[in-house]
XYZ file of C-alpha atoms in Angstrom:
727
model
C -0.093 0.056 0.040
C 1.324 3.294 -1.006
C 1.416 6.285 1.544
C -0.962 8.233 -0.644
C -3.474 5.461 -0.777
C -3.298 4.429 2.909
C -6.045 4.967 5.254
C -5.807 7.825 8.000
C -5.056 5.162 10.767
C -2.253 3.553 8.786
C -0.793 6.851 7.948
C -0.692 7.827 11.623
C 2.484 6.221 12.640
C 4.498 7.352 9.559
C 3.436 10.958 10.226
C 4.494 10.586 13.912
C 7.733 9.212 12.966
C 8.271 12.092 10.496
C 7.376 14.685 12.834
C 9.446 13.208 15.578
C 12.366 13.137 12.955
C 11.588 16.616 12.100
C 11.634 17.931 15.689
C 14.842 16.099 16.456
C 16.709 17.737 13.224
C 15.444 21.136 14.249
C 16.683 20.625 17.892
C 20.132 19.277 16.954
C 20.261 21.781 13.918
C 19.534 24.754 16.098
C 21.926 23.658 18.775
C 24.641 23.044 16.305
C 24.132 26.313 14.668
C 24.231 28.225 17.949
C 27.350 26.209 19.041
C 28.964 27.032 15.859
C 28.224 30.845 16.078
C 29.296 30.790 19.656
C 32.719 29.100 18.475
C 33.225 31.658 15.737
C 32.573 34.573 18.212
C 35.052 33.082 20.888
C 32.311 32.445 23.236
C 31.320 29.503 25.513
C 28.900 27.258 23.405
C 25.193 27.918 24.777
C 26.860 30.459 27.083
C 23.462 32.310 27.551
C 22.731 29.215 29.686
C 25.640 30.154 32.297
C 23.701 32.085 34.933
C 20.983 29.130 35.106
C 23.877 26.560 35.191
C 25.775 28.393 37.792
C 22.621 28.593 39.883
C 21.813 25.041 39.696
C 25.429 24.114 40.429
C 25.396 26.256 43.452
C 22.009 24.868 44.577
C 23.582 21.470 44.637
C 26.888 22.337 46.069
C 25.761 21.444 49.581
C 25.849 17.808 48.785
C 29.692 17.740 48.401
C 30.161 18.765 52.060
C 30.707 15.343 53.839
C 28.848 13.681 50.874
C 28.925 10.143 52.337
C 27.706 11.276 55.690
C 24.922 13.473 54.070
C 23.904 10.638 51.616
C 23.943 8.195 54.548
C 21.508 10.320 56.451
C 19.021 11.407 53.831
C 19.277 7.883 52.023
C 18.831 6.142 55.371
C 16.099 8.427 56.386
C 14.198 7.659 53.170
C 14.698 4.076 53.482
C 13.397 4.224 57.047
C 10.494 6.027 55.910
C 9.637 3.457 53.324
C 10.050 0.644 55.933
C 7.726 2.417 58.397
C 5.094 3.068 55.854
C 5.561 -0.475 54.800
C 5.109 -2.054 58.216
C 2.104 0.056 58.661
C 0.664 -1.142 55.635
C 1.445 -4.463 56.515
C -0.755 -4.270 59.395
C -3.695 -3.770 57.007
C -4.635 -6.847 55.309
C -5.628 -5.460 51.760
C -2.383 -3.490 51.337
C 0.174 -6.311 52.232
C 1.656 -6.613 48.698
C 2.188 -3.009 48.476
C 3.614 -3.238 51.998
C 6.328 -5.771 50.743
C 7.178 -3.495 47.757
C 7.817 -0.635 50.180
C 9.824 -2.936 52.708
C 11.851 -4.356 49.598
C 12.459 -0.925 48.115
C 13.567 0.293 51.467
C 15.877 -2.741 52.310
C 17.493 -2.299 48.898
C 18.182 1.404 49.306
C 19.589 0.400 52.871
C 21.820 -2.174 51.401
C 23.331 0.167 48.974
C 24.080 2.678 51.704
C 25.755 -0.184 53.587
C 27.901 -0.948 50.545
C 28.790 2.813 50.247
C 30.013 2.717 53.632
C 32.255 -0.127 53.155
C 30.017 -2.538 55.170
C 30.092 -5.358 52.276
C 28.710 -8.308 54.122
C 25.819 -6.418 55.698
C 25.139 -4.781 52.505
C 24.949 -7.965 50.815
C 22.695 -9.539 53.345
C 20.390 -6.451 53.292
C 20.348 -6.656 49.434
C 19.384 -10.426 49.669
C 16.575 -9.534 52.052
C 15.294 -6.828 49.728
C 15.372 -9.379 46.967
C 13.248 -11.872 49.029
C 10.699 -9.187 49.755
C 10.192 -7.641 46.141
C 10.010 -11.518 44.981
C 7.159 -12.126 47.505
C 5.568 -8.854 46.409
C 5.707 -9.913 42.866
C 3.934 -13.238 43.758
C 1.066 -11.520 45.720
C 0.814 -8.419 43.664
C -1.919 -7.926 41.041
C -0.419 -5.110 39.558
C 1.491 -6.379 36.368
C 5.156 -5.538 36.086
C 5.192 -5.886 32.354
C 2.525 -3.738 30.533
C 3.847 -3.639 26.799
C 2.312 -1.214 24.761
C 0.614 -1.906 21.708
C 2.857 0.712 19.663
C 6.406 1.927 20.512
C 5.197 5.377 19.617
C 3.788 7.826 22.063
C 0.092 8.101 21.732
C -0.888 11.434 23.100
C 0.281 15.103 22.828
C 1.093 15.109 26.364
C 3.433 12.095 25.777
C 5.081 13.535 22.826
C 5.610 16.855 24.895
C 7.392 14.787 27.811
C 9.731 13.013 25.382
C 10.484 16.316 23.824
C 11.279 17.818 27.342
C 13.583 14.735 27.935
C 15.284 15.274 24.735
C 16.021 18.826 25.581
C 17.427 17.946 28.972
C 19.700 15.345 27.253
C 20.777 17.985 24.517
C 21.734 20.698 26.867
C 23.750 18.288 28.986
C 25.555 17.368 26.096
C 25.989 20.519 24.146
C 26.568 23.288 26.821
C 30.110 24.469 26.929
C 31.168 21.833 24.488
C 34.077 23.810 22.865
C 35.651 24.546 26.511
C 35.022 21.512 28.487
C 36.786 19.344 28.705
C 39.854 21.494 27.906
C 41.823 18.834 26.323
C 41.967 16.888 22.955
C 42.390 13.327 23.782
C 42.976 12.504 20.089
C 44.017 8.944 20.046
C 41.416 8.464 16.951
C 42.726 11.730 15.015
C 44.034 9.820 12.073
C 40.702 7.979 11.604
C 38.783 11.190 12.335
C 40.967 12.801 9.591
C 39.967 10.010 7.267
C 36.215 11.033 7.833
C 36.836 14.367 6.055
C 36.639 12.751 2.800
C 33.934 10.614 1.420
C 36.205 8.396 -0.828
C 38.801 7.894 2.128
C 36.382 6.388 4.567
C 36.734 2.882 3.586
C 40.382 3.305 3.490
C 40.800 4.752 6.851
C 38.401 1.895 8.243
C 40.907 -0.642 6.858
C 43.901 1.293 7.910
C 45.550 1.300 4.620
C 49.023 3.025 5.146
C 47.982 3.995 8.661
C 47.301 2.685 12.127
C 45.559 -0.170 13.047
C 41.819 -0.556 12.136
C 38.759 -1.101 11.758
C 36.486 0.853 13.987
C 33.586 0.240 11.732
C 32.078 2.368 8.957
C 29.438 3.900 11.404
C 32.076 5.661 13.066
C 32.808 7.922 10.078
C 29.533 9.012 9.125
C 28.496 11.638 12.007
C 32.131 12.908 11.705
C 31.916 13.479 7.968
C 28.457 15.436 8.536
C 30.025 17.639 11.108
C 33.221 18.181 9.730
C 31.569 19.150 6.426
C 29.341 21.697 8.135
C 31.849 23.072 10.786
C 35.371 22.376 9.797
C 38.066 20.357 11.008
C 37.973 21.387 14.323
C 37.649 20.001 18.003
C 34.108 21.131 18.225
C 32.886 19.311 15.262
C 34.402 15.889 16.758
C 32.602 16.438 19.922
C 29.178 17.493 18.074
C 29.261 14.356 16.242
C 29.493 12.410 19.583
C 26.790 14.748 20.977
C 24.326 14.050 18.015
C 24.500 10.267 18.633
C 23.976 10.621 22.369
C 20.655 12.703 21.775
C 19.439 10.437 18.912
C 19.961 7.528 21.050
C 17.172 8.747 23.661
C 14.114 8.218 21.467
C 15.340 4.783 20.280
C 15.580 3.956 24.098
C 12.232 5.553 24.639
C 10.600 3.390 21.939
C 12.188 0.188 22.951
C 11.197 0.660 26.776
C 7.757 1.613 25.774
C 7.464 -1.281 23.646
C 8.534 -3.700 26.439
C 6.879 -2.069 29.395
C 4.573 0.844 28.602
C 4.665 4.665 28.726
C 5.899 5.331 32.449
C 8.748 2.855 31.849
C 9.834 4.648 28.652
C 9.705 7.939 30.214
C 11.855 6.951 33.279
C 14.227 4.755 31.014
C 14.877 7.888 28.862
C 15.469 10.245 31.519
C 17.895 7.841 33.251
C 19.793 7.426 30.047
C 19.755 11.145 29.508
C 21.524 11.455 32.779
C 23.752 8.610 32.537
C 27.195 10.004 33.696
C 29.041 7.594 31.599
C 27.231 8.322 28.251
C 27.107 12.096 29.034
C 31.052 11.835 28.903
C 31.250 9.777 25.997
C 28.847 12.465 24.058
C 31.005 15.424 25.133
C 34.457 14.237 24.079
C 36.569 12.829 21.128
C 37.328 9.642 22.654
C 36.576 6.277 21.196
C 33.069 5.825 20.109
C 31.742 4.007 23.073
C 28.418 5.890 23.047
C 27.916 5.049 19.601
C 27.320 1.230 20.206
C 23.999 1.697 21.850
C 21.750 2.674 18.879
C 22.438 -0.158 16.567
C 21.591 -2.584 19.496
C 18.361 -0.721 20.232
C 17.223 -0.645 16.581
C 17.997 -4.432 16.241
C 15.856 -5.113 19.598
C 12.992 -2.983 18.125
C 12.800 -4.673 14.835
C 13.094 -8.063 16.798
C 10.049 -6.950 19.118
C 8.055 -6.097 16.152
C 8.971 -9.291 14.249
C 7.969 -11.524 17.140
C 4.632 -9.499 17.710
C 3.559 -9.361 13.894
C 5.564 -12.123 12.268
C 5.792 -9.891 9.287
C 8.587 -10.770 6.704
C 9.637 -7.062 6.786
C 10.412 -7.066 10.348
C 12.372 -10.438 10.211
C 14.270 -8.775 7.124
C 15.055 -5.541 9.073
C 16.376 -7.651 12.002
C 18.743 -9.557 9.744
C 19.960 -6.294 8.124
C 20.407 -4.804 11.766
C 22.392 -7.931 12.621
C 24.471 -7.333 9.573
C 24.687 -3.788 10.530
C 26.043 -4.447 14.063
C 29.593 -5.377 12.742
C 30.166 -1.835 11.219
C 30.824 -0.247 14.509
C 33.141 -0.159 17.495
C 33.930 -3.765 18.829
C 32.322 -3.249 22.156
C 28.764 -3.380 20.200
C 29.584 -6.018 17.717
C 28.013 -8.752 20.090
C 24.669 -7.376 19.287
C 24.428 -9.813 16.529
C 23.662 -12.628 19.116
C 20.553 -10.858 20.629
C 18.021 -12.269 18.133
C 19.647 -15.769 18.151
C 19.801 -15.818 22.264
C 16.179 -14.370 22.355
C 14.771 -17.044 19.887
C 16.613 -19.731 21.902
C 15.238 -18.615 24.986
C 11.720 -18.610 23.580
C 12.103 -22.133 22.243
C 13.483 -23.225 25.802
C 10.408 -21.691 27.281
C 8.258 -23.697 25.015
C 6.587 -20.789 23.311
C 5.262 -21.142 19.737
C 6.763 -18.400 17.239
C 4.105 -15.997 16.048
C 2.374 -16.548 12.733
C 4.831 -16.831 9.710
C 7.535 -16.665 12.532
C 9.230 -19.538 10.757
C 10.790 -16.695 8.624
C 13.350 -16.644 11.404
C 14.835 -19.765 10.305
C 15.594 -17.881 7.038
C 16.416 -14.491 8.081
C 18.371 -15.139 11.455
C 21.238 -16.980 9.254
C 21.141 -14.172 6.753
C 21.854 -11.690 9.736
C 24.789 -13.906 10.677
C 26.291 -14.083 7.486
C 25.968 -10.139 6.706
C 27.611 -9.816 10.119
C 30.380 -12.233 9.283
C 30.984 -10.973 5.775
C 30.879 -7.371 6.984
C 34.563 -7.268 7.558
C 35.916 -8.668 4.239
C 33.262 -6.454 2.420
C 34.005 -3.357 4.063
C 37.819 -3.999 3.408
C 37.218 -4.805 -0.153
C 35.691 -1.309 -1.014
C 38.670 0.131 0.353
C 41.059 -1.244 -2.203
C 39.122 -3.798 -4.207
C 41.134 -6.625 -2.914
C 39.708 -9.336 -0.634
C 40.934 -9.710 2.768
C 39.770 -12.903 4.480
C 40.310 -12.291 8.223
C 38.844 -14.082 11.323
C 36.705 -11.529 13.188
C 37.285 -13.377 16.418
C 40.986 -13.021 16.262
C 41.152 -9.512 14.853
C 41.505 -8.116 18.297
C 43.077 -11.216 19.946
C 45.509 -9.112 22.253
C 42.532 -7.780 24.124
C 40.510 -10.846 24.361
C 40.414 -13.168 27.206
C 41.767 -16.003 24.737
C 44.315 -13.939 23.372
C 46.297 -13.623 26.681
C 46.292 -17.407 27.390
C 48.184 -18.875 24.522
C 51.023 -21.294 24.143
C 49.254 -23.700 26.674
C 47.273 -26.802 26.395
C 43.811 -26.650 25.349
C 42.376 -27.624 29.008
C 44.686 -24.860 30.689
C 43.485 -22.394 28.209
C 39.910 -23.010 28.812
C 40.468 -23.021 32.517
C 42.360 -19.721 32.269
C 39.660 -17.986 30.096
C 36.948 -19.328 32.448
C 38.723 -17.723 35.491
C 39.340 -14.484 33.638
C 35.657 -14.215 32.520
C 34.575 -14.778 35.983
C 36.922 -12.234 37.357
C 35.572 -9.585 34.827
C 31.981 -10.508 35.621
C 32.760 -9.970 39.197
C 34.502 -6.744 38.399
C 31.356 -5.606 36.453
C 29.060 -6.244 39.406
C 31.357 -4.485 41.802
C 31.413 -1.335 39.335
C 27.544 -1.279 39.583
C 26.930 -1.944 43.260
C 30.025 -0.974 44.877
C 32.746 0.977 43.073
C 34.427 0.461 39.692
C 37.677 -1.440 40.487
C 39.421 -0.059 37.258
C 38.605 2.859 35.192
C 40.120 3.682 31.621
C 41.072 7.163 31.083
C 38.324 6.884 28.134
C 35.660 6.260 30.828
C 34.667 9.919 31.171
C 33.025 9.494 34.658
C 32.973 12.518 37.074
C 34.131 11.218 40.790
C 31.692 12.548 43.455
C 33.871 12.899 46.362
C 33.975 9.977 48.719
C 31.316 8.159 47.041
C 33.774 6.799 44.544
C 33.221 6.065 41.026
C 30.462 3.798 39.976
C 29.006 2.899 36.492
C 25.529 3.443 37.827
C 24.322 6.040 40.406
C 23.602 4.153 43.876
C 19.724 4.620 43.631
C 19.767 3.536 40.093
C 21.916 0.350 41.085
C 19.497 -0.484 43.813
C 16.538 -0.203 41.283
C 18.414 -2.412 38.734
C 19.122 -5.173 41.291
C 15.542 -5.093 42.582
C 14.115 -5.612 39.107
C 15.535 -9.020 38.862
C 12.711 -10.639 40.487
C 10.339 -8.853 37.862
C 12.333 -10.147 35.013
C 12.512 -13.584 36.584
C 8.803 -13.983 37.159
C 8.067 -12.593 33.464
C 10.986 -14.505 31.876
C 8.722 -16.529 29.458
C 7.337 -13.123 27.968
C 8.882 -12.042 24.659
C 9.519 -8.405 25.988
C 11.432 -9.862 29.112
C 13.328 -12.391 26.807
C 14.453 -9.713 24.526
C 15.610 -7.511 27.476
C 17.507 -10.471 29.162
C 18.990 -11.196 25.903
C 20.139 -7.512 25.537
C 21.738 -7.741 28.858
C 23.702 -10.848 28.150
C 24.989 -9.914 24.837
C 25.906 -6.311 26.001
C 28.305 -7.809 28.712
C 30.095 -9.968 26.594
C 32.612 -7.675 25.046
C 33.536 -6.714 28.729
C 33.692 -10.116 30.378
C 35.327 -11.688 27.387
C 38.265 -9.328 27.151
C 41.654 -9.451 29.091
C 40.323 -6.568 31.467
C 36.846 -5.242 32.138
C 36.603 -1.416 31.668
C 33.284 0.314 31.471
C 33.858 1.194 27.894
C 33.833 -2.455 26.990
C 30.338 -2.965 28.194
C 28.865 0.349 27.059
C 25.525 -1.010 25.851
C 24.962 -2.757 29.048
C 24.377 0.429 30.963
C 21.393 1.650 29.141
C 19.760 -1.879 29.182
C 20.346 -1.965 32.955
C 18.737 1.504 33.289
C 15.680 0.029 31.402
C 15.387 -2.613 33.860
C 15.489 0.072 36.788
C 12.906 1.945 35.073
C 10.628 -1.032 34.830
C 10.977 -1.515 38.709
C 10.474 2.443 39.268
C 7.310 2.090 37.049
C 6.151 -0.880 39.070
C 6.896 0.920 42.358
C 5.070 3.961 41.384
C 2.057 1.841 40.155
C 1.804 -0.161 43.378
C 2.049 2.746 45.630
C -0.705 4.775 43.974
C -2.960 1.755 43.624
C -2.936 0.436 47.217
C -1.817 3.331 49.720
C -4.251 6.010 48.861
C -3.194 9.616 49.588
C 0.102 8.238 51.237
C 0.871 6.302 48.137
C 0.546 9.319 45.967
C 3.296 11.216 47.990
C 5.326 8.075 47.903
C 4.943 7.716 44.048
C 6.163 11.192 43.567
C 9.626 10.530 45.127
C 11.066 8.929 41.864
C 10.218 11.881 39.899
C 11.697 14.331 42.531
C 14.942 12.239 42.657
C 15.162 12.475 38.996
C 14.769 16.276 39.144
C 17.665 16.354 41.698
C 19.471 14.122 39.865
C 19.244 16.476 36.837
C 20.455 19.411 39.022
C 23.363 17.417 40.453
C 24.634 16.597 36.952
C 24.854 20.145 36.310
C 27.407 20.293 38.944
C 28.975 17.205 38.127
C 29.780 18.146 34.560
C 29.970 22.158 34.608
C 31.034 23.480 37.987
C 33.949 25.672 37.610
C 35.599 24.384 40.987
C 35.495 20.825 39.440
C 36.611 21.431 35.792
C 38.749 23.876 34.090
C 37.424 25.617 30.873
C 39.429 26.424 27.792
C 40.828 25.449 24.608
C 43.176 22.642 24.267
C 46.903 23.408 23.688
C 46.641 21.716 20.155
C 43.995 24.206 19.178
C 46.213 27.063 20.490
C 49.146 25.597 18.098
C 46.778 25.386 15.281
C 45.574 29.118 15.694
C 49.226 30.071 15.625
C 49.980 28.003 12.475
C 47.040 29.296 10.602
C 48.605 32.800 9.851
C 51.792 30.847 8.583
C 49.902 28.722 6.280
C 50.647 30.392 2.891
C 51.159 29.292 -0.550
C 54.429 27.403 -1.241
C 55.016 26.549 2.642
C 56.440 23.043 3.637
C 55.447 21.980 7.139
C 57.772 19.350 8.710
C 56.363 17.688 11.874
C 58.208 15.427 14.470
C 55.628 15.224 17.210
C 54.680 11.521 17.855
C 54.044 11.709 21.770
C 50.213 11.870 22.830
C 49.253 11.512 19.389
C 50.184 15.315 18.607
C 50.984 14.715 14.862
C 47.934 13.119 14.249
C 45.809 15.609 16.135
C 47.682 18.534 14.245
C 47.234 16.978 10.947
C 43.255 16.883 11.598
C 42.982 20.426 13.025
C 45.179 21.754 10.035
C 42.997 20.044 7.309
C 40.990 23.034 6.425
C 43.816 25.401 6.406
C 45.933 23.241 4.156
C 43.006 22.428 1.732
C 42.111 26.213 1.337
C 42.635 27.273 -2.250
C 44.177 30.242 -0.997
C 46.971 28.489 0.764
C 48.037 26.138 -2.092
C 50.147 24.649 -2.781
C 51.558 23.461 0.395
C 52.992 20.414 1.794
C 52.449 18.648 5.232
C 55.008 15.917 6.163
C 55.082 13.950 9.352
C 58.608 12.928 9.654
C 60.289 11.403 12.698
C 63.411 9.999 11.207
C 66.827 11.312 12.417
C 70.320 10.706 11.089
C 71.027 11.071 7.319
C 67.592 11.491 6.224
C 67.216 14.423 8.547
C 70.393 15.879 7.324
C 69.012 15.723 3.952
C 65.905 17.780 4.608
C 67.958 20.255 6.808
C 70.329 20.819 3.560
C 67.342 21.030 1.081
C 63.728 20.928 2.530
C 62.358 20.641 -0.941
C 63.574 17.023 -0.760
C 60.482 16.539 1.338
C 58.384 16.080 -1.643
C 60.024 12.471 -2.183
C 58.405 11.325 0.844
C 54.968 12.241 -0.386
C 55.312 9.384 -3.052
C 55.539 6.782 -0.099
C 52.322 5.170 1.092
C 50.892 7.553 3.869
C 47.507 8.241 5.370
C 47.858 12.014 5.475
C 47.354 12.132 1.451
C 45.636 8.746 1.107
C 42.546 9.053 3.473
C 42.137 12.707 4.165
C 40.848 15.780 2.168
C 44.276 16.398 1.152
C 44.232 13.542 -1.325
C 43.383 15.726 -4.269
C 46.609 17.889 -3.552
C 48.861 15.218 -3.718
C 49.866 15.676 -7.618
C 49.784 19.288 -7.029
C 52.260 19.273 -4.100
C 54.765 16.736 -5.943
C 54.934 18.745 -8.976
C 55.465 22.274 -7.334
C 58.814 23.637 -7.847
C 58.794 27.025 -6.025
C 58.829 26.121 -2.443
C 59.738 29.362 -0.370
C 59.125 28.757 3.390
C 59.384 26.060 5.900
C 57.720 25.438 9.096
C 59.624 22.976 11.379
C 57.563 21.611 14.427
C 59.587 19.562 16.914
C 58.142 18.002 19.918
C 60.469 16.949 22.907
C 60.892 13.203 23.256
C 60.857 11.118 26.191
C 63.741 9.696 28.166
C 66.970 8.975 26.512
C 65.508 10.368 23.124
C 65.147 14.028 24.383
C 68.593 14.815 23.397
C 67.608 13.831 19.841
C 64.770 16.363 19.611
C 66.982 19.048 21.219
C 69.723 18.472 18.598
C 66.955 18.856 15.825
C 65.989 22.265 17.222
C 69.652 23.371 17.280
C 70.150 22.165 13.704
C 67.189 23.740 12.353
C 68.259 27.184 14.070
C 71.659 26.829 12.464
C 70.359 25.966 8.869
C 67.824 28.848 8.702
C 69.050 32.386 7.694
C 65.975 33.955 8.869
C 64.142 32.352 11.795
C 61.007 33.006 13.888
C 60.558 30.818 16.787
C 57.572 30.031 19.113
C 57.897 27.529 22.165
C 54.743 25.855 23.835
C 55.901 24.883 27.511
C 54.682 21.548 28.822
C 51.242 21.263 30.246
C 49.156 18.659 31.874
C 47.522 17.744 28.840
C 50.949 17.838 26.686
C 53.587 17.192 29.084
C 56.492 17.888 26.582
C 58.154 21.109 25.049
C 56.945 21.974 21.555
C 59.034 24.052 19.340
C 57.784 25.731 16.190
C 60.184 27.269 13.887
C 59.446 29.326 10.775
C 62.200 29.737 8.168
C 61.502 32.518 5.771
C 63.256 32.668 2.183
C 66.087 32.039 1.527
C 64.860 28.785 3.446
C 68.326 26.920 3.049
C 71.806 27.824 2.580
C 72.474 25.900 -0.535
C 69.019 26.564 -2.170
């Protein structure tokens, strides 16, 4: 049926999706436009919000004065209140299930407080008691814990408005101060970011042709290509690409949560994800695309949910396509391919029959696995039109549990892998309920004073733990099976690695927040339905808690006494270099520490590709000895190094300039950029600086002293004509 001939009822979902997409584009487009204007004017992005942000930050500042004691008293008081009301309700026969809910929730919160205070044994015992109480309440309570909505889309204007407000909160937390906070350029993936500046270079960058290790997945490059095309090759463009994906994930999580457990669950889940501290951090930086792994898994889960409900071929086909799509992303999200397989296996184990025409899964699931498996050779083939048959399970072997237990008997390897997986799983649980035992520098998680770093905030961790009885009771339901499968496949990249960092289980935390939202929604419904006016007050507590959490997030991310605002040292160097970017200029860069040469290359691409500054030459050159002496005597010899395979002129937007730079015979200026090296090699960089100074007749020099972000001296030397004694 075509759209024009469809009935109004059939067109309604299509119109809603179009309206939602349009509103999202307007929101992101407006924030991007405002951020770009603020950047051009030298202002803080969305700086007009600074008075409100400062006010909210100061409002929550009192929480940082002895936070452990305050959280213990306030949280303990809340747990005690719930326990008292639960005991009163327990004496009333008609409210006993609700009483068990309150007692279980209060005990769970008390358990988390005991864990916060280091009383691990008592905390575990209290949590076990909370699980028992909630399990008893689930078995006696008539209120359903899973209320799947017929449609994954909001069904009223009010619901759309609430979703819009959640999106605004998520967007502001990800866009505010984006050009000044954090004040560093992590830049480990700068070479790949540079590869995203040219559409024809994306496949080559993904394969890592003539460059560093790959792949990152084709999906990594698309947002960066869009933002750098709009905003240029600057740090703000990279961060906005991350912010876009973070905001766009919110409605997908909303639709998924609504499909499995209704409107209220969807609202809580979307808000919890909007305030997820890990994902806020990943949405505000240029670090590895850990926040980009959630939306393909959610899209796959949504298609699978629709396929199981309707049995229509198109949803099974979309599920297969999403399974194949899950390969083309960062490795921590590639395990999503197993989600439909595990879900269908659990359905069969529970003796449930597939929906009408569900046998299509027997065709489309193998198709999805094949698309995933051949994703690697296909993506490599389009890079250079040569087949590369690689095993996807050994591609990152040095970071896998089986990759660090080699050269042993098979039995010993299996034992060691099992021990490592068990330890990683323990670390995952410990990071949720107690404190993360280890954080990678890419896990952008703000520390909250004495409470330590947790992957989930302590009340959310309690709600997630208490949701397990709800999932256990409903595990035969397709919705619960999909969510359980989501949780399992999301932790696989982490527990199967050589060391569990939160970044390797990035898709797990949104799924855990979805579980927590199911419990919160059930708690609210039980309180309202059984406890009268007191229940209405208790049911308001989660909403008040979310408001406070949003206010606290402003302090965690934007308070000036916690963070230093400013531009990164690399951006300052490039601003100074922009005035030196003129026609017939050679740039020779020896700066390999902290990925500096790759970062400078990415940031300079706009200047170097500007027709007004061409021809020019950008050479990354680490060699010393005779090769360096040759460049000193005649820098024009740098042209010969452009003919060797190199990602700078292969992946990036500089590729069309390669022939022009090689053929140019009129070089008049040289800019030398030398970074001090580490340890014993520091003498080499010092000698290079001295040699350049001696070789140049006319020299201007700038030095950039060490900083916390770039701990080694950087020297920029500009040699004006004549640029070499023998030239």
